[in-house]
Amino acid sequence: MYIVPTPIGNLEDITHRSIHVLKQVDYIIAESIKHTSILLKHFSIVNKLLPLNIINEKQKTKKYIHMLNQGNNLAIVSKAGTPIINDPGYLLVKNAYKNNIRVVPLPGACAAITALSASGLQANQFCYEGFLPKKKILCEKKIYSLFREKRTIITYESSKRLLNTIKIIKKVMGKERKITIAKEVTKRWENIQSGTIEQIFNIIKHDETWRKGEITIVIDGAKREKKNILSLKTLKIFNLLKKETTLTTAIKITAKICGFSKNILYNTIVTKNIS
Ligand code: SAM
């Protein structure tokens, strides 16, 4: 069973090997018959298409494993990019191993890796988070959980939610952290912007073109904390204020006096259980 990546926008990004495999296999399993038909037509590939999507994945996997067991060669493709990476196909690969079927992955386009390579952020160690939760509260929780992540963080996001998501990232991670947003990579309206969270927030707030298109976000990992963030002086101010007011206000005023981001101070105080 072949895993075949397809372009994420620019059709020239298909590989010779992908075309060859898509021509040679007995069947192509496609996330979207419509999308893949257009792709096949463009490259003059004539082959039979079978559907596989999140809804029919369980039922179809059984059928395709049976076909593989009978000696058919199958290739799996998604709408765009590398199958399985936030696309259907995981069950098929898992079951292929259970049935001693050889899995052959082809390298190729993937939005996450393409955006990371152009992010200007450290790329030797990174974590891929897929899509962030749609609900605001869950999204905020997720970003809090990533606050101390030292590796570069990659997430996919819908352009409709981008502004709100960046707002949440700014609230949780602070204005100064570096971030890169990559829109419509490899396509005509490709736009990649890199800067502090505050700078990126201001760019997309004032530019309507960011409300459309496919987006990948790359966030810089957490840097080593400044050792003196909880110096004796900071703690003394915080403790005095805490006696007089709420935790949030005490943090806000301490951060202002000491020149820290209130979110960084909040996270340090809460995770170290100082409050
Ligand atoms: N499996 C695919 C891959 O390997 O790239 C990802 C599939 S996921 C369902 C689709 C998401 O990837 C989009 O919503 C967007 O966040 C991101 N994406 C896809 N194409 C992109 C592009 N050309 N530029 C930026 N992000 C893209």
mmCIF file of C-alpha atoms and ligand atoms in Angstrom:
data_model
loop_
_atom_site.group_PDB
_atom_site.id
_atom_site.type_symbol
_atom_site.label_atom_id
_atom_site.label_comp_id
_atom_site.label_asym_id
_atom_site.label_seq_id
_atom_site.Cartn_x
_atom_site.Cartn_y
_atom_site.Cartn_z
ATOM 1 C CA MET A 1 0.000 0.000 0.000
ATOM 2 C CA TYR A 2 1.461 3.324 -1.115
ATOM 3 C CA ILE A 3 1.009 6.623 0.738
ATOM 4 C CA VAL A 4 1.144 9.305 -1.931
ATOM 5 C CA PRO A 5 1.350 13.032 -1.102
ATOM 6 C CA THR A 6 -0.215 15.463 -3.576
ATOM 7 C CA PRO A 7 0.440 19.213 -4.021
ATOM 8 C CA ILE A 8 -0.900 21.694 -1.439
ATOM 9 C CA GLY A 9 -1.562 24.261 -4.164
ATOM 10 C CA ASN A 10 1.009 24.288 -6.909
ATOM 11 C CA LEU A 11 0.518 21.284 -9.199
ATOM 12 C CA GLU A 12 4.199 21.352 -10.142
ATOM 13 C CA ASP A 13 4.950 20.094 -6.657
ATOM 14 C CA ILE A 14 3.869 16.548 -7.476
ATOM 15 C CA THR A 15 6.829 14.171 -7.767
ATOM 16 C CA HIS A 16 7.672 11.931 -10.732
ATOM 17 C CA ARG A 17 7.391 8.958 -8.419
ATOM 18 C CA SER A 18 3.907 9.980 -7.231
ATOM 19 C CA ILE A 19 2.695 10.133 -10.833
ATOM 20 C CA HIS A 20 4.318 6.811 -11.611
ATOM 21 C CA VAL A 21 2.763 5.077 -8.578
ATOM 22 C CA LEU A 22 -0.686 6.574 -9.233
ATOM 23 C CA LYS A 23 -0.525 5.168 -12.772
ATOM 24 C CA GLN A 24 0.703 1.725 -11.751
ATOM 25 C CA VAL A 25 -1.460 0.763 -8.762
ATOM 26 C CA ASP A 26 -4.684 -1.232 -9.207
ATOM 27 C CA TYR A 27 -6.806 1.349 -7.322
ATOM 28 C CA ILE A 28 -6.401 4.807 -5.803
ATOM 29 C CA ILE A 29 -8.100 5.442 -2.465
ATOM 30 C CA ALA A 30 -9.070 9.114 -2.365
ATOM 31 C CA GLU A 31 -10.391 11.415 0.368
ATOM 32 C CA SER A 32 -12.256 13.347 -2.334
ATOM 33 C CA ILE A 33 -13.093 11.697 -5.631
ATOM 34 C CA LYS A 34 -13.793 15.138 -7.152
ATOM 35 C CA HIS A 35 -10.454 16.679 -6.123
ATOM 36 C CA THR A 36 -8.432 13.651 -7.144
ATOM 37 C CA SER A 37 -10.209 13.312 -10.504
ATOM 38 C CA ILE A 38 -9.053 16.832 -11.406
ATOM 39 C CA LEU A 39 -5.497 15.996 -10.342
ATOM 40 C CA LEU A 40 -5.455 12.747 -12.330
ATOM 41 C CA LYS A 41 -6.820 14.454 -15.401
ATOM 42 C CA HIS A 42 -4.136 17.144 -15.194
ATOM 43 C CA PHE A 43 -1.388 14.505 -15.228
ATOM 44 C CA SER A 44 -3.143 12.219 -17.743
ATOM 45 C CA ILE A 45 -3.429 9.454 -15.177
ATOM 46 C CA VAL A 46 -6.190 6.964 -15.847
ATOM 47 C CA ASN A 47 -7.070 4.811 -12.845
ATOM 48 C CA LYS A 48 -9.952 3.661 -10.657
ATOM 49 C CA LEU A 49 -10.849 5.736 -7.600
ATOM 50 C CA LEU A 50 -12.270 4.451 -4.321
ATOM 51 C CA PRO A 51 -13.561 6.720 -1.509
ATOM 52 C CA LEU A 52 -12.163 7.044 2.031
ATOM 53 C CA ASN A 53 -13.234 9.832 4.351
ATOM 54 C CA ILE A 54 -13.754 10.374 8.089
ATOM 55 C CA ILE A 55 -17.355 9.188 7.874
ATOM 56 C CA ASN A 56 -16.800 5.901 6.038
ATOM 57 C CA GLU A 57 -13.247 5.236 7.274
ATOM 58 C CA LYS A 58 -14.029 2.263 9.544
ATOM 59 C CA GLN A 59 -16.224 0.418 7.096
ATOM 60 C CA LYS A 60 -14.056 1.093 4.034
ATOM 61 C CA THR A 61 -10.824 0.167 5.805
ATOM 62 C CA LYS A 62 -12.073 -3.425 6.187
ATOM 63 C CA LYS A 63 -12.883 -3.600 2.495
ATOM 64 C CA TYR A 64 -9.530 -2.148 1.402
ATOM 65 C CA ILE A 65 -7.549 -4.428 3.705
ATOM 66 C CA HIS A 66 -9.388 -7.355 2.127
ATOM 67 C CA MET A 67 -8.449 -6.081 -1.336
ATOM 68 C CA LEU A 68 -4.817 -5.677 -0.279
ATOM 69 C CA ASN A 69 -4.820 -9.195 1.174
ATOM 70 C CA GLN A 70 -6.030 -10.469 -2.187
ATOM 71 C CA GLY A 71 -2.926 -9.023 -3.817
ATOM 72 C CA ASN A 72 -4.153 -5.660 -5.111
ATOM 73 C CA ASN A 73 -1.786 -2.694 -4.968
ATOM 74 C CA LEU A 74 -3.491 0.413 -3.571
ATOM 75 C CA ALA A 75 -2.360 4.018 -3.217
ATOM 76 C CA ILE A 76 -3.929 6.435 -0.774
ATOM 77 C CA VAL A 77 -4.168 10.184 -1.470
ATOM 78 C CA SER A 78 -5.908 13.006 0.383
ATOM 79 C CA LYS A 79 -7.332 16.276 -0.966
ATOM 80 C CA ALA A 80 -3.919 17.883 -0.640
ATOM 81 C CA GLY A 81 -0.609 17.252 1.060
ATOM 82 C CA THR A 82 0.418 14.111 2.872
ATOM 83 C CA PRO A 83 -2.376 11.651 3.662
ATOM 84 C CA ILE A 84 -2.877 10.692 7.352
ATOM 85 C CA ILE A 85 -1.481 14.055 8.579
ATOM 86 C CA ASN A 86 -4.837 15.482 9.728
ATOM 87 C CA ASP A 87 -6.358 13.537 6.867
ATOM 88 C CA PRO A 88 -7.947 10.073 6.607
ATOM 89 C CA GLY A 89 -5.872 6.909 6.353
ATOM 90 C CA TYR A 90 -4.526 6.241 9.853
ATOM 91 C CA LEU A 91 -6.783 3.193 10.363
ATOM 92 C CA LEU A 92 -5.782 1.789 7.013
ATOM 93 C CA VAL A 93 -2.066 2.021 7.778
ATOM 94 C CA LYS A 94 -2.550 0.585 11.272
ATOM 95 C CA ASN A 95 -4.502 -2.367 9.910
ATOM 96 C CA ALA A 96 -2.076 -2.888 7.046
ATOM 97 C CA TYR A 97 0.641 -3.713 9.604
ATOM 98 C CA LYS A 98 -1.712 -6.071 11.442
ATOM 99 C CA ASN A 99 -2.149 -7.914 8.134
ATOM 100 C CA ASN A 100 1.542 -7.962 7.230
ATOM 101 C CA ILE A 101 0.914 -5.683 4.262
ATOM 102 C CA ARG A 102 3.885 -3.602 3.186
ATOM 103 C CA VAL A 103 3.362 0.146 3.623
ATOM 104 C CA VAL A 104 5.354 2.320 1.214
ATOM 105 C CA PRO A 105 5.378 6.059 2.026
ATOM 106 C CA LEU A 106 6.354 8.547 -0.662
ATOM 107 C CA PRO A 107 7.835 11.882 0.428
ATOM 108 C CA GLY A 108 6.119 15.048 -0.763
ATOM 109 C CA ALA A 109 4.127 18.156 0.050
ATOM 110 C CA CYS A 110 2.982 18.822 3.612
ATOM 111 C CA ALA A 111 1.756 22.265 4.700
ATOM 112 C CA ALA A 112 3.216 21.957 8.214
ATOM 113 C CA ILE A 113 6.757 21.167 7.079
ATOM 114 C CA THR A 114 6.674 23.662 4.209
ATOM 115 C CA ALA A 115 5.567 26.476 6.546
ATOM 116 C CA LEU A 116 8.105 25.453 9.195
ATOM 117 C CA SER A 117 10.955 25.587 6.694
ATOM 118 C CA ALA A 118 10.084 29.214 5.899
ATOM 119 C CA SER A 119 9.244 30.250 9.465
ATOM 120 C CA GLY A 120 12.617 31.633 10.436
ATOM 121 C CA LEU A 121 12.163 29.729 13.694
ATOM 122 C CA GLN A 122 14.301 26.923 15.048
ATOM 123 C CA ALA A 123 13.300 23.806 13.117
ATOM 124 C CA ASN A 124 15.478 21.014 14.502
ATOM 125 C CA GLN A 125 12.988 20.269 17.241
ATOM 126 C CA PHE A 126 9.315 20.970 16.785
ATOM 127 C CA CYS A 127 5.898 19.672 17.739
ATOM 128 C CA TYR A 128 2.919 19.415 15.457
ATOM 129 C CA GLU A 129 -0.432 20.130 17.075
ATOM 130 C CA GLY A 130 -2.812 19.742 14.126
ATOM 131 C CA PHE A 131 -5.884 21.979 14.424
ATOM 132 C CA LEU A 132 -6.433 23.952 17.626
ATOM 133 C CA PRO A 133 -9.826 23.406 19.310
ATOM 134 C CA LYS A 134 -12.618 25.500 17.788
ATOM 135 C CA LYS A 135 -14.202 26.513 21.103
ATOM 136 C CA LYS A 136 -12.560 29.611 22.548
ATOM 137 C CA ILE A 137 -12.220 28.224 26.068
ATOM 138 C CA LEU A 138 -10.697 24.944 24.862
ATOM 139 C CA CYS A 139 -8.386 26.771 22.490
ATOM 140 C CA GLU A 140 -7.195 28.971 25.354
ATOM 141 C CA LYS A 141 -6.636 25.906 27.542
ATOM 142 C CA LYS A 142 -4.653 24.212 24.783
ATOM 143 C CA ILE A 143 -2.420 27.257 24.298
ATOM 144 C CA TYR A 144 -1.859 27.497 28.073
ATOM 145 C CA SER A 145 -0.735 23.856 27.956
ATOM 146 C CA LEU A 146 1.803 24.810 25.262
ATOM 147 C CA PHE A 147 3.086 27.882 27.102
ATOM 148 C CA ARG A 148 6.223 26.126 28.374
ATOM 149 C CA GLU A 149 6.815 24.015 25.273
ATOM 150 C CA LYS A 150 10.407 24.673 24.239
ATOM 151 C CA ARG A 151 10.124 23.205 20.749
ATOM 152 C CA THR A 152 8.726 25.225 17.849
ATOM 153 C CA ILE A 153 4.962 24.653 17.661
ATOM 154 C CA ILE A 154 3.075 24.103 14.382
ATOM 155 C CA THR A 155 -0.709 24.317 14.125
ATOM 156 C CA TYR A 156 -3.246 24.455 11.333
ATOM 157 C CA GLU A 157 -5.980 27.085 11.493
ATOM 158 C CA SER A 158 -8.966 28.201 9.505
ATOM 159 C CA SER A 159 -8.677 31.724 8.141
ATOM 160 C CA LYS A 160 -12.067 32.511 9.695
ATOM 161 C CA ARG A 161 -10.712 31.906 13.186
ATOM 162 C CA LEU A 162 -7.185 33.240 12.616
ATOM 163 C CA LEU A 163 -7.628 36.687 14.180
ATOM 164 C CA ASN A 164 -9.312 35.301 17.294
ATOM 165 C CA THR A 165 -6.728 32.560 17.627
ATOM 166 C CA ILE A 166 -3.836 35.028 17.398
ATOM 167 C CA LYS A 167 -5.632 37.154 19.996
ATOM 168 C CA ILE A 168 -5.712 34.163 22.356
ATOM 169 C CA ILE A 169 -2.067 33.315 21.626
ATOM 170 C CA LYS A 170 -1.160 36.941 22.434
ATOM 171 C CA LYS A 171 -3.118 36.842 25.684
ATOM 172 C CA VAL A 172 -1.510 33.590 26.814
ATOM 173 C CA MET A 173 2.021 33.777 25.416
ATOM 174 C CA GLY A 174 2.537 37.525 25.574
ATOM 175 C CA LYS A 175 3.197 40.117 22.875
ATOM 176 C CA GLU A 176 6.876 39.498 22.390
ATOM 177 C CA ARG A 177 7.111 35.872 21.366
ATOM 178 C CA LYS A 178 7.990 35.227 17.711
ATOM 179 C CA ILE A 179 5.383 33.767 15.392
ATOM 180 C CA THR A 180 5.048 33.060 11.667
ATOM 181 C CA ILE A 181 1.790 32.794 9.778
ATOM 182 C CA ALA A 182 1.809 31.177 6.355
ATOM 183 C CA LYS A 183 -1.176 31.606 4.043
ATOM 184 C CA GLU A 184 -1.841 29.846 0.736
ATOM 185 C CA VAL A 185 1.676 28.459 0.605
ATOM 186 C CA THR A 186 2.737 27.521 -2.955
ATOM 187 C CA LYS A 187 -0.360 29.262 -4.364
ATOM 188 C CA ARG A 188 -0.839 32.566 -6.175
ATOM 189 C CA TRP A 189 -1.696 34.544 -3.027
ATOM 190 C CA GLU A 190 1.020 33.037 -0.890
ATOM 191 C CA ASN A 191 1.750 35.328 2.046
ATOM 192 C CA ILE A 192 4.166 34.502 4.851
ATOM 193 C CA GLN A 193 4.616 36.964 7.717
ATOM 194 C CA SER A 194 6.995 36.632 10.608
ATOM 195 C CA GLY A 195 7.377 38.844 13.648
ATOM 196 C CA THR A 196 6.355 39.233 17.276
ATOM 197 C CA ILE A 197 2.824 38.135 18.166
ATOM 198 C CA GLU A 198 1.884 41.807 18.580
ATOM 199 C CA GLN A 199 3.218 42.695 15.104
ATOM 200 C CA ILE A 200 1.429 39.762 13.443
ATOM 201 C CA PHE A 201 -1.796 40.556 15.289
ATOM 202 C CA ASN A 202 -1.684 44.110 13.952
ATOM 203 C CA ILE A 203 -0.976 42.939 10.401
ATOM 204 C CA ILE A 204 -3.942 40.571 10.210
ATOM 205 C CA LYS A 205 -6.256 42.920 12.104
ATOM 206 C CA HIS A 206 -5.874 45.527 9.376
ATOM 207 C CA ASP A 207 -5.597 43.274 6.333
ATOM 208 C CA GLU A 208 -8.814 41.625 5.149
ATOM 209 C CA THR A 209 -6.916 39.225 2.866
ATOM 210 C CA TRP A 210 -6.094 37.181 5.981
ATOM 211 C CA ARG A 211 -9.800 36.260 6.366
ATOM 212 C CA LYS A 212 -9.498 33.884 3.378
ATOM 213 C CA GLY A 213 -7.280 30.978 2.391
ATOM 214 C CA GLU A 214 -5.480 28.116 4.087
ATOM 215 C CA ILE A 215 -3.281 28.966 7.044
ATOM 216 C CA THR A 216 -0.484 27.349 8.994
ATOM 217 C CA ILE A 217 0.785 28.952 12.211
ATOM 218 C CA VAL A 218 4.306 28.425 13.551
ATOM 219 C CA ILE A 219 5.037 29.630 17.089
ATOM 220 C CA ASP A 220 8.459 29.991 18.635
ATOM 221 C CA GLY A 221 9.130 27.667 21.573
ATOM 222 C CA ALA A 222 9.443 28.996 25.121
ATOM 223 C CA LYS A 223 12.814 30.494 25.891
ATOM 224 C CA ARG A 224 14.603 29.985 29.156
ATOM 225 C CA GLU A 225 12.935 32.041 31.854
ATOM 226 C CA LYS A 226 14.835 35.035 33.006
ATOM 227 C CA LYS A 227 16.270 33.834 36.283
ATOM 228 C CA ASN A 228 15.260 36.926 38.160
ATOM 229 C CA ILE A 229 11.554 36.911 37.183
ATOM 230 C CA LEU A 230 10.741 35.835 40.718
ATOM 231 C CA SER A 231 13.383 37.840 42.486
ATOM 232 C CA LEU A 232 12.888 38.610 46.167
ATOM 233 C CA LYS A 233 11.760 42.116 45.216
ATOM 234 C CA THR A 234 9.103 40.800 42.795
ATOM 235 C CA LEU A 235 7.821 38.311 45.340
ATOM 236 C CA LYS A 236 7.711 40.962 48.082
ATOM 237 C CA ILE A 237 5.635 43.305 45.901
ATOM 238 C CA PHE A 238 3.347 40.463 44.820
ATOM 239 C CA ASN A 239 2.795 39.221 48.383
ATOM 240 C CA LEU A 240 2.008 42.716 49.666
ATOM 241 C CA LEU A 241 -0.470 43.311 46.859
ATOM 242 C CA LYS A 242 -2.067 39.879 47.227
ATOM 243 C CA LYS A 243 -3.095 40.755 50.778
ATOM 244 C CA GLU A 244 -4.904 43.862 49.556
ATOM 245 C CA THR A 245 -6.501 42.698 46.313
ATOM 246 C CA THR A 246 -7.368 39.750 44.042
ATOM 247 C CA LEU A 247 -4.757 37.426 42.581
ATOM 248 C CA THR A 248 -5.294 38.760 39.062
ATOM 249 C CA THR A 249 -4.938 42.396 40.102
ATOM 250 C CA ALA A 250 -1.896 41.605 42.252
ATOM 251 C CA ILE A 251 -0.241 39.937 39.252
ATOM 252 C CA LYS A 252 -1.207 42.759 36.924
ATOM 253 C CA ILE A 253 0.253 45.476 39.185
ATOM 254 C CA THR A 254 3.388 43.461 40.057
ATOM 255 C CA ALA A 255 4.019 42.833 36.352
ATOM 256 C CA LYS A 256 3.646 46.532 35.617
ATOM 257 C CA ILE A 257 5.971 47.617 38.432
ATOM 258 C CA CYS A 258 8.626 45.010 37.590
ATOM 259 C CA GLY A 259 8.296 45.280 33.791
ATOM 260 C CA PHE A 260 7.220 41.693 33.023
ATOM 261 C CA SER A 261 4.441 40.365 30.819
ATOM 262 C CA LYS A 262 1.496 39.679 33.175
ATOM 263 C CA ASN A 263 0.906 36.322 31.468
ATOM 264 C CA ILE A 264 4.476 35.178 32.015
ATOM 265 C CA LEU A 265 4.275 36.263 35.652
ATOM 266 C CA TYR A 266 0.863 34.598 36.026
ATOM 267 C CA ASN A 267 2.187 31.311 34.633
ATOM 268 C CA THR A 268 5.287 31.409 36.823
ATOM 269 C CA ILE A 269 3.256 32.115 39.949
ATOM 270 C CA VAL A 270 0.528 29.580 39.234
ATOM 271 C CA THR A 271 2.819 26.728 38.116
ATOM 272 C CA LYS A 272 5.160 27.268 41.041
ATOM 273 C CA ASN A 273 2.170 27.340 43.384
ATOM 274 C CA ILE A 274 3.230 30.618 44.903
ATOM 275 C CA SER A 275 -0.295 32.008 45.022
HETATM 276 N N1 SAM B 1 -2.444 16.494 5.118
HETATM 277 C C1 SAM B 1 -2.315 17.885 4.793
HETATM 278 C C2 SAM B 1 -0.832 18.252 4.685
HETATM 279 O O1 SAM B 1 0.004 17.351 4.662
HETATM 280 O O2 SAM B 1 -0.513 19.431 4.567
HETATM 281 C C3 SAM B 1 -3.043 18.759 5.799
HETATM 282 C C4 SAM B 1 -4.517 18.519 5.793
HETATM 283 S S1 SAM B 1 -5.409 19.567 6.845
HETATM 284 C C5 SAM B 1 -7.008 18.893 6.674
HETATM 285 C C6 SAM B 1 -5.563 21.053 5.928
HETATM 286 C C7 SAM B 1 -4.952 22.265 6.642
HETATM 287 O O3 SAM B 1 -3.579 22.386 6.307
HETATM 288 C C8 SAM B 1 -5.567 23.589 6.202
HETATM 289 O O4 SAM B 1 -6.762 23.876 6.907
HETATM 290 C C9 SAM B 1 -4.469 24.573 6.545
HETATM 291 O O5 SAM B 1 -4.472 24.885 7.919
HETATM 292 C C10 SAM B 1 -3.214 23.743 6.201
HETATM 293 N N2 SAM B 1 -2.832 23.999 4.806
HETATM 294 C C11 SAM B 1 -3.129 23.249 3.730
HETATM 295 N N3 SAM B 1 -2.644 23.794 2.610
HETATM 296 C C12 SAM B 1 -2.021 24.925 2.972
HETATM 297 C C13 SAM B 1 -1.338 25.942 2.255
HETATM 298 N N4 SAM B 1 -1.205 25.878 0.949
HETATM 299 N N5 SAM B 1 -0.812 26.965 2.960
HETATM 300 C C14 SAM B 1 -0.932 27.036 4.303
HETATM 301 N N6 SAM B 1 -1.571 26.106 5.034
HETATM 302 C C15 SAM B 1 -2.119 25.065 4.380
#
